[in-house]
Tab-separated table of C-alpha atoms in Angstrom:
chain	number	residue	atom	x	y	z
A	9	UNK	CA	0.000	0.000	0.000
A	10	UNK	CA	1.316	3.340	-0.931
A	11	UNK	CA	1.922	6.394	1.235
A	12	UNK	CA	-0.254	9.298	0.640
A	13	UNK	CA	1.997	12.430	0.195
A	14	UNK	CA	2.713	15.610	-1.876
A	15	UNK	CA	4.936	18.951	-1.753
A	16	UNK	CA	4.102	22.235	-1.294
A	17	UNK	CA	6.911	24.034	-3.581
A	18	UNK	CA	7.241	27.343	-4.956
A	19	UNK	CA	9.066	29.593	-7.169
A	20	UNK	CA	10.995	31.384	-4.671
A	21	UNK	CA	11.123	31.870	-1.498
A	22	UNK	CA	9.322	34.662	0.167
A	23	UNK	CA	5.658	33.542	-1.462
A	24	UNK	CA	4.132	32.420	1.710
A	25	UNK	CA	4.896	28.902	1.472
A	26	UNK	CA	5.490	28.038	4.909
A	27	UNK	CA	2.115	29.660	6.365
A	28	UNK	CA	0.143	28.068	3.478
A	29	UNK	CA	2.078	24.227	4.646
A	30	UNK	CA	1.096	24.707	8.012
A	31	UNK	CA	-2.296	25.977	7.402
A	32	UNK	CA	-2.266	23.214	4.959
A	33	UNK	CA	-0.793	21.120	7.817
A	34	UNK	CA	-3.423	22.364	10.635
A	35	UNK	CA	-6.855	22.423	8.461
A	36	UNK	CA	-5.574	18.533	7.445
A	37	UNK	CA	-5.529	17.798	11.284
A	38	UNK	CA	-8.874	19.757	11.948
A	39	UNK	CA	-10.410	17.230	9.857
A	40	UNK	CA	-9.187	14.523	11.627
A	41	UNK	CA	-6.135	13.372	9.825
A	42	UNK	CA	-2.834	12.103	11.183
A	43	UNK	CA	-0.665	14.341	9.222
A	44	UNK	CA	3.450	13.735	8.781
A	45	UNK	CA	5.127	16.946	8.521
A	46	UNK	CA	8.605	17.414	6.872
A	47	UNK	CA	11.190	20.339	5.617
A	48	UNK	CA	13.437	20.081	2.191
A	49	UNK	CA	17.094	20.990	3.349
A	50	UNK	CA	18.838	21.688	6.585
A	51	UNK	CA	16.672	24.672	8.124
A	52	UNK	CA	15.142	23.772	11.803
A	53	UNK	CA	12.687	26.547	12.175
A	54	UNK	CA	10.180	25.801	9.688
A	55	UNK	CA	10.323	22.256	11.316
A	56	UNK	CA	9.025	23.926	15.056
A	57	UNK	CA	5.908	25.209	12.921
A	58	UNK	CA	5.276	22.490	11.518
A	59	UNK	CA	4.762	20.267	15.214
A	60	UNK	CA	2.664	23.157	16.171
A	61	UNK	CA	0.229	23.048	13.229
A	62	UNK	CA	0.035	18.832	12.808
A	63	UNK	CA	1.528	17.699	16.814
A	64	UNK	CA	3.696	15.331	15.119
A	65	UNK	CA	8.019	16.027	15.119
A	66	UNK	CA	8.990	17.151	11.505
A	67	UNK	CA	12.041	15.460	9.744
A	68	UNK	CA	14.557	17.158	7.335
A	69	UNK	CA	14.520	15.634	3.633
A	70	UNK	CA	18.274	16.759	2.714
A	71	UNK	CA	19.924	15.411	-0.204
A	72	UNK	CA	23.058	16.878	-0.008
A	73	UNK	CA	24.107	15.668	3.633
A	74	UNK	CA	22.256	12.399	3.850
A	75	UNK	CA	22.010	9.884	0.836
A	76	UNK	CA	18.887	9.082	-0.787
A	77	UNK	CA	18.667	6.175	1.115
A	78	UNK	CA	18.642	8.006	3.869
A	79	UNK	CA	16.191	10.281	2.539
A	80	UNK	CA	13.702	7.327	1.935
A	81	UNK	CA	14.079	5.789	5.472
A	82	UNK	CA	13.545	9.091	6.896
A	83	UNK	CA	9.968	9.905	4.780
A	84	UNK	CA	8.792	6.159	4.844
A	85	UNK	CA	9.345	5.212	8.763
A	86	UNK	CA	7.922	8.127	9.668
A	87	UNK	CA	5.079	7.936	7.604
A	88	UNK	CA	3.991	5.110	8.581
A	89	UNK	CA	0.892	5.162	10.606
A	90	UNK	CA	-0.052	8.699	9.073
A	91	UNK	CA	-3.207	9.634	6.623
A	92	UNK	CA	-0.797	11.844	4.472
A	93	UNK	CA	2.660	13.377	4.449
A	94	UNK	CA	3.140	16.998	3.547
A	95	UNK	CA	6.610	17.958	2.752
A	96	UNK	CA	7.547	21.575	2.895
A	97	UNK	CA	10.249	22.740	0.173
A	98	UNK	CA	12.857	24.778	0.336
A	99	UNK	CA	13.551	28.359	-1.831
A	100	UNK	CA	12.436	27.981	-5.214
A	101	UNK	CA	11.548	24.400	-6.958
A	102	UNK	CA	14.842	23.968	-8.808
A	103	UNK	CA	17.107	25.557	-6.277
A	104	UNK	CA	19.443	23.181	-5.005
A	105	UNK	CA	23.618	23.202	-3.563
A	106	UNK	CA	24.340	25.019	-6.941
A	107	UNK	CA	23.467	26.935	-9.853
A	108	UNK	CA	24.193	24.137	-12.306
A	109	UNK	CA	23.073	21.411	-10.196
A	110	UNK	CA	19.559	20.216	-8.775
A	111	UNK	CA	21.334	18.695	-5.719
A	112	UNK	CA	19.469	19.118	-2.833
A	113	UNK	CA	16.412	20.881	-4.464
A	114	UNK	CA	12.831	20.435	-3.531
A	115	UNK	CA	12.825	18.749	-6.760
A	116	UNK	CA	15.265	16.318	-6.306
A	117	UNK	CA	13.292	15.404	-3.369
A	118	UNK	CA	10.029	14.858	-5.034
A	119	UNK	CA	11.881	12.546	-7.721
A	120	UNK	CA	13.562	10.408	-4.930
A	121	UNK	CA	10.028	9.650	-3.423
A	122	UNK	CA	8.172	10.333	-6.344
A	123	UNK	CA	5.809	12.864	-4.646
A	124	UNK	CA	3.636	15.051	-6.626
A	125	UNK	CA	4.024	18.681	-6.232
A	126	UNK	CA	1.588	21.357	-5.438
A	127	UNK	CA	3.197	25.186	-6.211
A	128	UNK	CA	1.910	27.867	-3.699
A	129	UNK	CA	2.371	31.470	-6.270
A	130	UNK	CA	2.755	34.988	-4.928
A	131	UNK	CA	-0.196	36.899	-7.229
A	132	UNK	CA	-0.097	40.283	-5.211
A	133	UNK	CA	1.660	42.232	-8.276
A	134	UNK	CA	0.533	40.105	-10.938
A	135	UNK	CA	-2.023	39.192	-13.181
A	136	UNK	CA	-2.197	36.959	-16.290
A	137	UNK	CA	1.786	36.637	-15.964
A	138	UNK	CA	1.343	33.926	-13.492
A	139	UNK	CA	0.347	32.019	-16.154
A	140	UNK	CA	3.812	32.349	-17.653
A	141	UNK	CA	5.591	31.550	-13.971
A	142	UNK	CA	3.510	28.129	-13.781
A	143	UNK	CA	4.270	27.078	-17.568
A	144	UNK	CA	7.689	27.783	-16.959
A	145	UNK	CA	8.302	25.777	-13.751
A	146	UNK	CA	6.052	22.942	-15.397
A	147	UNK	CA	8.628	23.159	-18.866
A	148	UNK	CA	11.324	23.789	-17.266
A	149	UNK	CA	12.318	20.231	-16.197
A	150	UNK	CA	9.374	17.700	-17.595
A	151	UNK	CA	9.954	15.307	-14.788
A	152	UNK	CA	8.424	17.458	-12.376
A	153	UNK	CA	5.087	16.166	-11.106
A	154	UNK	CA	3.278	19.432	-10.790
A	155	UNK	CA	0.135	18.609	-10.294
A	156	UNK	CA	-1.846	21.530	-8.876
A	157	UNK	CA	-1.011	25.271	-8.032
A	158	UNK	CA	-2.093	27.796	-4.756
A	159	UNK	CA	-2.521	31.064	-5.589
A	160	UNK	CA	-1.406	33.400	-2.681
A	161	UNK	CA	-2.122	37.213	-1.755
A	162	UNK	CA	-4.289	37.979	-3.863
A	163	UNK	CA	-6.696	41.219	-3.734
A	164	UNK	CA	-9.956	40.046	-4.319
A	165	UNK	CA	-12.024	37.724	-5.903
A	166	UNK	CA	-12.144	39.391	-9.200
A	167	UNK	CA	-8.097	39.000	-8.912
A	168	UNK	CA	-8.559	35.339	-7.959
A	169	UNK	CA	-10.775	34.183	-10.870
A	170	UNK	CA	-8.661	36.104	-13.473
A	171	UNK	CA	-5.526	34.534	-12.501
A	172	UNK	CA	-6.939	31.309	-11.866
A	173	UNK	CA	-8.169	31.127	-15.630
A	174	UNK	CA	-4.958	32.233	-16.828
A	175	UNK	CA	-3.330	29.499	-15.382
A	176	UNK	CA	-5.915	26.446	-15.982
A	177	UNK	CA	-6.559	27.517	-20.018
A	178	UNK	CA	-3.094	28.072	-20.912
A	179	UNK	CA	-1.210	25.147	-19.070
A	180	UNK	CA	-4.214	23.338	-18.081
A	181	UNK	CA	-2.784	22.959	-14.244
A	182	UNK	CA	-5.303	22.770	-11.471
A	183	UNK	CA	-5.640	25.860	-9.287
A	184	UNK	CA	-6.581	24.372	-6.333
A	185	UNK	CA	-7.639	27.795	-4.475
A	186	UNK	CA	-6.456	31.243	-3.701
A	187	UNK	CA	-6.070	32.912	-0.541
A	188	UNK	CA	-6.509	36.723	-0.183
A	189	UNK	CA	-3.667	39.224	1.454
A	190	UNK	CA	-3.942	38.507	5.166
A	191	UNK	CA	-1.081	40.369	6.677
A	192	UNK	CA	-1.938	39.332	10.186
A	193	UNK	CA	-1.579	35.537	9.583
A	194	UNK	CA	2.044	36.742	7.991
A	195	UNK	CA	4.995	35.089	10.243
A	196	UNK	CA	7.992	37.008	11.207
A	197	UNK	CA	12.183	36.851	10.219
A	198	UNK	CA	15.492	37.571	11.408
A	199	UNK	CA	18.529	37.317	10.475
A	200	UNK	CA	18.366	33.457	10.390
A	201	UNK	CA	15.131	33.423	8.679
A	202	UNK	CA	11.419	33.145	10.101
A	203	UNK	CA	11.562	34.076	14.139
A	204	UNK	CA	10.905	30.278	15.513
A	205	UNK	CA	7.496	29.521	16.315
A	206	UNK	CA	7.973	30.018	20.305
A	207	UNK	CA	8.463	33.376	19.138
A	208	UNK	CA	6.359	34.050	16.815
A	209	UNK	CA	3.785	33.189	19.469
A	210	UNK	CA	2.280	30.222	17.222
A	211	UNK	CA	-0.945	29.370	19.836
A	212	UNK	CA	-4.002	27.978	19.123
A	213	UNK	CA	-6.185	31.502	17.812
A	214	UNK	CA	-3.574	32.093	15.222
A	215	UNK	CA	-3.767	28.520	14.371
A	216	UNK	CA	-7.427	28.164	14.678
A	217	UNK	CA	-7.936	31.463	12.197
A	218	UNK	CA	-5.422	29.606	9.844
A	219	UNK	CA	-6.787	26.218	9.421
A	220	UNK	CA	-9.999	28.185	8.771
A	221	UNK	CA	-8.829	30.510	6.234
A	222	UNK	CA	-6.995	27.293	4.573
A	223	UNK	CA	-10.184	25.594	4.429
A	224	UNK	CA	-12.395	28.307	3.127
A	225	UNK	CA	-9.520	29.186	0.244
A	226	UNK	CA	-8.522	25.757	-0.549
A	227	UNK	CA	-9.787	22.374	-2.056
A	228	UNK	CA	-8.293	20.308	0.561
A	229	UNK	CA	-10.388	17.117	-0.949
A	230	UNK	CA	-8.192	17.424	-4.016
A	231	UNK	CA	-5.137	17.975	-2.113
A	232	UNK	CA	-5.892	14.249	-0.710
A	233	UNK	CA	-6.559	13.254	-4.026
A	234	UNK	CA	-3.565	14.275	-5.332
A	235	UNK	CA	-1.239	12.586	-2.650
A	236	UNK	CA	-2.834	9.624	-3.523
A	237	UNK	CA	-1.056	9.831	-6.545
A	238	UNK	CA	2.084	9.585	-4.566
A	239	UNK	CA	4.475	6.081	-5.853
A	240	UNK	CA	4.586	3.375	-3.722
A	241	UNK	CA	7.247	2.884	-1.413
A	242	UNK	CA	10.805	2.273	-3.318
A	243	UNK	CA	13.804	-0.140	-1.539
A	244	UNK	CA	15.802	0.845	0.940
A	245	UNK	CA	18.254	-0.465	3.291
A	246	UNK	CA	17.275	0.861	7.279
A	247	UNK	CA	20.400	1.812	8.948
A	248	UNK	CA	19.039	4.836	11.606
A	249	UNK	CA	15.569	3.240	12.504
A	250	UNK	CA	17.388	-0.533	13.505
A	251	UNK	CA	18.200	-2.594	16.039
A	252	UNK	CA	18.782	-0.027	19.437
A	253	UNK	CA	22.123	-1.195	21.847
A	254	UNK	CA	20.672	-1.787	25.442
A	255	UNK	CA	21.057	1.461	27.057
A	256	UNK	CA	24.706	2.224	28.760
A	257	UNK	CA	24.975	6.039	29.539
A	258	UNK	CA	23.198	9.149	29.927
A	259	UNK	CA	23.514	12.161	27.426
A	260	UNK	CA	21.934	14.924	28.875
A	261	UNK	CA	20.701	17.545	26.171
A	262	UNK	CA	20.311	21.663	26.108
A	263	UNK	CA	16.776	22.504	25.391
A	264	UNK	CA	15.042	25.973	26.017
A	265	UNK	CA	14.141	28.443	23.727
A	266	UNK	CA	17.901	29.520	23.153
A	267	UNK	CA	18.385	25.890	22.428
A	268	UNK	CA	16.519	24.322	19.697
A	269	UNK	CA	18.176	23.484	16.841
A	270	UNK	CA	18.236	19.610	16.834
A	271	UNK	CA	17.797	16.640	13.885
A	272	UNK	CA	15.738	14.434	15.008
A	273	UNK	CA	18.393	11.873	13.777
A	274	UNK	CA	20.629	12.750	15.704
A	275	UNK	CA	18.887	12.250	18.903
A	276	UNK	CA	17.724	9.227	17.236
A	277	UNK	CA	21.336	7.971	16.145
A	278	UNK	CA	22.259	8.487	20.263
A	279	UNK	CA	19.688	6.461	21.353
A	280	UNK	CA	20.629	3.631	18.505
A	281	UNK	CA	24.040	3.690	20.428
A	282	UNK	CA	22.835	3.265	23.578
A	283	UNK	CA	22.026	6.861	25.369
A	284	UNK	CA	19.199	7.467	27.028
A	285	UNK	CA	18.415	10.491	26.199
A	286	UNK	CA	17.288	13.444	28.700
A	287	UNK	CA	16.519	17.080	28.322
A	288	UNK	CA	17.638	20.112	31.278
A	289	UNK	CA	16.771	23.822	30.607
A	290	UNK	CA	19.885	26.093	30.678
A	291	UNK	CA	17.703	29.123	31.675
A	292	UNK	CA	15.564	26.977	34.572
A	293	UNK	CA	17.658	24.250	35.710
A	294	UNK	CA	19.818	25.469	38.735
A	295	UNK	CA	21.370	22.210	38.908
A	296	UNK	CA	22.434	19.777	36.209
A	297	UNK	CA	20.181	16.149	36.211
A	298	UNK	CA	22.244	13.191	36.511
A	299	UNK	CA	24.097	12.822	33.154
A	300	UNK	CA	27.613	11.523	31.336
A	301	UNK	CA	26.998	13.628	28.569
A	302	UNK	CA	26.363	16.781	27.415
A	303	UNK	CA	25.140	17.941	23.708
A	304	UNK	CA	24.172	21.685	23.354
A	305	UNK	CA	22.933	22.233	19.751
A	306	UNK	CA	21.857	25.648	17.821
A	307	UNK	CA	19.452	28.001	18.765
A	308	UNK	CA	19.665	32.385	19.983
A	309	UNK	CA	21.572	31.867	22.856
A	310	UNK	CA	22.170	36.021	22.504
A	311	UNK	CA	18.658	36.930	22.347
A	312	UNK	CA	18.686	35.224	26.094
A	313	UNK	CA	22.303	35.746	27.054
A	314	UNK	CA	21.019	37.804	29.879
A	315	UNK	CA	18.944	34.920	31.330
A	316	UNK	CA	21.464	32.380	30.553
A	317	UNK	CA	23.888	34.443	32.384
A	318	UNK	CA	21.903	34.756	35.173
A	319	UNK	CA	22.157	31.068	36.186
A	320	UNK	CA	25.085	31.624	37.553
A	321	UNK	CA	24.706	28.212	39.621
A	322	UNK	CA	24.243	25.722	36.461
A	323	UNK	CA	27.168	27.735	34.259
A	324	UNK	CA	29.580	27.038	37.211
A	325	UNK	CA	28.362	23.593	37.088
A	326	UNK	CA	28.677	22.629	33.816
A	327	UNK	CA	32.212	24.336	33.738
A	328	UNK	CA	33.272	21.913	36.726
A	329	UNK	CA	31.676	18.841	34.883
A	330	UNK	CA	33.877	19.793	31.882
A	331	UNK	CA	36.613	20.418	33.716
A	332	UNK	CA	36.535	17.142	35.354
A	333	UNK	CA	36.473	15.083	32.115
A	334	UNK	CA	32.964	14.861	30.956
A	335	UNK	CA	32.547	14.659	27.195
A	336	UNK	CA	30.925	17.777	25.734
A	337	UNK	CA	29.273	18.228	21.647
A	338	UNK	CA	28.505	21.852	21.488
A	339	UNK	CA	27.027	23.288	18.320
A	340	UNK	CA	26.804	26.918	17.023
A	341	UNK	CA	24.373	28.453	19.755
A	342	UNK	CA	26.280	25.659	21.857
A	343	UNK	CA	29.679	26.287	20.767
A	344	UNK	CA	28.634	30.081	21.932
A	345	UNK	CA	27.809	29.099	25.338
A	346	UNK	CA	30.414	27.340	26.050
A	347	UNK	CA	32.847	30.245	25.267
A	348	UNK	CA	33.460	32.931	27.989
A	349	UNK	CA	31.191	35.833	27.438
A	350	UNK	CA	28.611	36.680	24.667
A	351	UNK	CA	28.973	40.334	23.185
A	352	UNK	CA	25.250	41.370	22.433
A	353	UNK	CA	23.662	44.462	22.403
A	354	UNK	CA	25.900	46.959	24.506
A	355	UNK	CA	26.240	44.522	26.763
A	356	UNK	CA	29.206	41.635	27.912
A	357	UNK	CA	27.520	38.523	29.118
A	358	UNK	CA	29.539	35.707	31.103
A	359	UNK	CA	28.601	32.052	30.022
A	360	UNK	CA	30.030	28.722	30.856
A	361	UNK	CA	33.672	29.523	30.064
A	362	UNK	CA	35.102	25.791	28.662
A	363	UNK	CA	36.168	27.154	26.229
A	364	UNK	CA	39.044	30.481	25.892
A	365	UNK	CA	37.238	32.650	23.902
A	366	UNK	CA	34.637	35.402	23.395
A	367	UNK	CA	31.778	35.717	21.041
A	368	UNK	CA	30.989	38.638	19.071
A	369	UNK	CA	27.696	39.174	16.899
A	370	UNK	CA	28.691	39.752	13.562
A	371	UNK	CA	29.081	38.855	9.902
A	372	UNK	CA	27.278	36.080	7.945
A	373	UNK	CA	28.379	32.514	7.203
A	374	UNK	CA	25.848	30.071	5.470
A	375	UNK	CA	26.485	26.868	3.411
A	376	UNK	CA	26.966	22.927	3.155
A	377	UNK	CA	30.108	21.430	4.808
A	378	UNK	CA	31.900	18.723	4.132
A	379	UNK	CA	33.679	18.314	7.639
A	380	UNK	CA	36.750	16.636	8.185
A	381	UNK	CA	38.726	16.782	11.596
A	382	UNK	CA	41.321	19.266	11.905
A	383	UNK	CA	43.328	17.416	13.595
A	384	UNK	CA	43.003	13.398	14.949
A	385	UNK	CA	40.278	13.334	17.728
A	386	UNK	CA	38.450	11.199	19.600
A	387	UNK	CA	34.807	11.940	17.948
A	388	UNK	CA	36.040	12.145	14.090
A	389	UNK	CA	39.246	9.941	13.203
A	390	UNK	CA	41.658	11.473	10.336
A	391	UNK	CA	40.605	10.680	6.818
A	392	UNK	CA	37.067	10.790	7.522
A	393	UNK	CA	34.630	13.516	6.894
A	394	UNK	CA	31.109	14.124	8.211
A	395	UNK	CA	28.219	16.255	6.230
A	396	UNK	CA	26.836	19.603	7.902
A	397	UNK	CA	26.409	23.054	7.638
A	398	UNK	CA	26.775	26.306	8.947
A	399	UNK	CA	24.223	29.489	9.538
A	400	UNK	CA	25.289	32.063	11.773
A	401	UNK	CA	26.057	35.769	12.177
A	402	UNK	CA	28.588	35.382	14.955
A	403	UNK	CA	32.299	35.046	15.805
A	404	UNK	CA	34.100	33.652	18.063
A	405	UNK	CA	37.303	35.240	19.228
A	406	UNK	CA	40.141	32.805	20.939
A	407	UNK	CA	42.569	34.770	23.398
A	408	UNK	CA	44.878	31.888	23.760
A	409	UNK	CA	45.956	29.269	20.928
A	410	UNK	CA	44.222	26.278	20.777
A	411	UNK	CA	43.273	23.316	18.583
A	412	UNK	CA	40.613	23.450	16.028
A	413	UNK	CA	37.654	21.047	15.795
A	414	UNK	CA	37.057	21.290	11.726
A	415	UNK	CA	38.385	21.792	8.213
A	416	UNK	CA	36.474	22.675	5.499
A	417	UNK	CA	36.768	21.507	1.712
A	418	UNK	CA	37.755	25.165	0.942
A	419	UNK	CA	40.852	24.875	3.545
A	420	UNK	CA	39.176	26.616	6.645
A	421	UNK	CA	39.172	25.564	9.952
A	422	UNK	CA	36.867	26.231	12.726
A	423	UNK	CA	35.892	24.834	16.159
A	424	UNK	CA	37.439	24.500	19.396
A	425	UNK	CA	38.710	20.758	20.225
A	426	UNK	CA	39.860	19.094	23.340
A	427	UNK	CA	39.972	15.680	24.747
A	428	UNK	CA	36.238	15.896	26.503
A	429	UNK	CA	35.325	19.049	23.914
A	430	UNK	CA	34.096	18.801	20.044
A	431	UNK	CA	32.442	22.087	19.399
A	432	UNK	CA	32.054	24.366	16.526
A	433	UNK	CA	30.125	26.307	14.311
A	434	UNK	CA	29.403	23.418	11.502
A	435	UNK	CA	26.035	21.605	12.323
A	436	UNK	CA	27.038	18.322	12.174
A	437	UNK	CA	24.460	15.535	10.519
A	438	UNK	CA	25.219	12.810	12.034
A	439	UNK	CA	23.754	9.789	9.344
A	440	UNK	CA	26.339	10.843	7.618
A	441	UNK	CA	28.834	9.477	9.477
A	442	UNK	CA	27.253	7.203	12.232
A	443	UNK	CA	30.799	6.969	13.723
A	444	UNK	CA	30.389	10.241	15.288
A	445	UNK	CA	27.523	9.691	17.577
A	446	UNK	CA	29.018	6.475	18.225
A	447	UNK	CA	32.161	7.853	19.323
A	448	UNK	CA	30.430	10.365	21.609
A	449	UNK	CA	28.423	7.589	23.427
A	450	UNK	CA	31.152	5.485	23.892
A	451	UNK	CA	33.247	8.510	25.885
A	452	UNK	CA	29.732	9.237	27.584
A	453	UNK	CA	30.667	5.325	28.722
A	454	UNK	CA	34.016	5.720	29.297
A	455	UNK	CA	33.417	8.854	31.529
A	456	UNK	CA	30.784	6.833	33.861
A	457	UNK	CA	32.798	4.414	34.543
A	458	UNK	CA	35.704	6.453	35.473
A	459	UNK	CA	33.636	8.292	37.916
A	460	UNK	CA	31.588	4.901	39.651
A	461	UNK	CA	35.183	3.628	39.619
């Protein structure tokens, strides 16, 4: 039996896209449907909308650090059990790693699972030219399976009906329904994209008013129809959802709402390891649970430096725990904590201090990895190489030398490495290199038994 599922693409971003999926998303749920949510590429905020609007965890689809197998275990284990799967793209249709190249595109995606395609199109400053957008996405690359089109911010009805025959007599694409300006349903951005949806204050009116706008603008009965169209399930070989080790240490993890940047994989790839897994609140937590581990992954740790600075009690803590040998993954918002201070604002804020440096807010860098270890470690052996990426607008400043965690294909290095410490800027995915969560739960052992010793 086949998986019902489709995509909601577009031909850029900035169209709406992600309110329409999780509208989409919601007004699916409203009616009683177990709906799978997932993102195209590497971003983790659209993902936190998306378990608001359906209550289930969102995965990331991401060709270009996970294989296609690992793309297909990903969609088809977690759709299992589920009415329908809606996969939220990324950017524009055909955008993938680079200009020449459809790697990692919502496309590319669709054509591994062969999921039909649904376009969401920003009308607000156009008329019959939308036509011309739609016929060129659909001639662009043949193989695409677009099989319906959203029409978004439009001005009235009039506008609506116009562009909506434009589009269905001169490419003979469905429009399956327009949805009319609606700046208050509009989510917000930063600097790393949309605010998260903690932020953005995602509760149940705005939800409520959104699942009911989606079902008064939209044909959601053809939007089932069309993931039926969806192909069946193809091969492939399970190697993050197997066979669990019997639990054998405890990895405690960072999560707040400076802290929320996590795959789902990776937690998952812990557990396979044998971690049991537990969560503490840097901001809340005056004291650390019982743990052998520590992973601290992305987030705004400067939009709550203040408050994590405050916790004066738990930074001391965690500093001792380091100190006295207990392994430590930090991750951009992690690798910040960890450092001395956080410059934000006009202010200097003291965190954990593991690490000699400072952090400073500035300057952009965004992009695939390929990580390899800058120098032999325990978490990442020499000669291999992990996938990841980076997206920050940070720096960190060393006052004393020290050795680096990562190299880059390009020849940069980055990070901050020590016998206990692996932290760094880079993201790291772990299914693409299951030796590295491996690694870290076997020092999460080794550190247990040094200390019931």
């Amino acid at each position: 039996m086949g998986i019902k599922g489709l995509m909601i693409a577009a031909p850029s971003s900035g169209t709406g896209k992600t309110t329409v999926s999780i509208g989409i998303m919601k007004a699916l749920t409203d009616m009683g449907l177990k709906v799978q949510p997932f993102k195209v590429g590497p971003d983790y905020i659209d993902t936190g909308f998306h378990y608001f609007a359906s209550g289930n965890e969102s995965h990331n689809l991401d060709s270009v650090m996970g294989s296609n197998n690992t793309v297909k275990e990903i969609y088809y284990h977690n759709s299992e059990g589920k009415d329908i799967s809606i996969i939220e793209g990324v950017m524009g249709l055909f955008d993938g790693k680079a200009g020449n190249s459809l790697k990692g595109s919502s496309f590319e995606i669709s054509r591994i699972l062969g999921i039909p395609i649904v376009m969401v199109i920003d009308i607000s400053a156009s008329g019959r030219s939308a036509a011309a957008v739609v016929k060129g996405f659909r001639d662009f690359d043949k193989r695409a399976l677009l099989k319906g089109v959203i029409l978004n911010r439009a001005g009235s009805d009039y506008h609506c009906s116009m562009v909506k025959e434009a589009i269905e007599t001169t490419t003979g694409i469905k429009v399956l329904g327009c949805i009319k300006r609606n700046n208050e349903l509009k989510l917000g951005s930063r600097y790393l994209g949309l605010v998260t949806a903690a932020e953005n204050q995602i509760n149940d009116a705005y939800l409520k008013n959104l699942s009911s706008l989606i079902r008064k603008s939209i044909d959601l009965e053809q939007i089932v129809k069309i993931s039926s169209t969806a192909s069946k399930p193809s091969k492939y070989k399970p190697v993050i959802y197997n066979r669990r080790e019997k639990e054998k240490c405890t990895i405690g993890i960072a999560y707040n709402k400076a802290f929320t940047f996590y795959y789902p994989e990776n937690i998952e790839l812990l557990k396979k390891f044998g971690a049991k897994i537990i969560y503490f609140d840097p901001v809340i937590d005056r004291k650390l649970p019982h743990m052998d581990g520590i992973y601290i992954g992305g987030g705004y740790p400067e939009l709550y430096a203040g408050e994590l600075s405050g916790n004066s009690a738990l930074l001391a803590e965690i500093k001792e725990k380091i100190d006295d040998g207990m392994p430590v993954f930090a991750e951009c918002g992690g690798y910040m904590y960890l450092s001395e201070s956080i410059n934000y604002g006009d202010a200097e804020y003291p965190m954990v201090g593991a690490i000699p440096a400072r952090t400073h807010m500035e300057g952009l860098s965004l992009g695939y990895r390929k990580i390899y270890p800058a120098a032999p470690g325990e978490i990442l052996k020499e000669g291999e190489k992990a996938m990841g990426h980076e997206f920050h607008y940070s720096r960190i400043v060393f006052n004393k030398s020290h050795s680096e965690a990562y190299k880059f294909e390009n020849g940069k290095s980055e990070g901050y490495s020590s016998k206990n410490i692996l932290s760094g800027y880079a993201h790291l995915y772990f299914p693409s290199n299951q030796n590295v969560p491996k690694r870290f739960v076997k020092q999460c052992v080794e550190y247990k038994n040094k200390t019931v010793e």
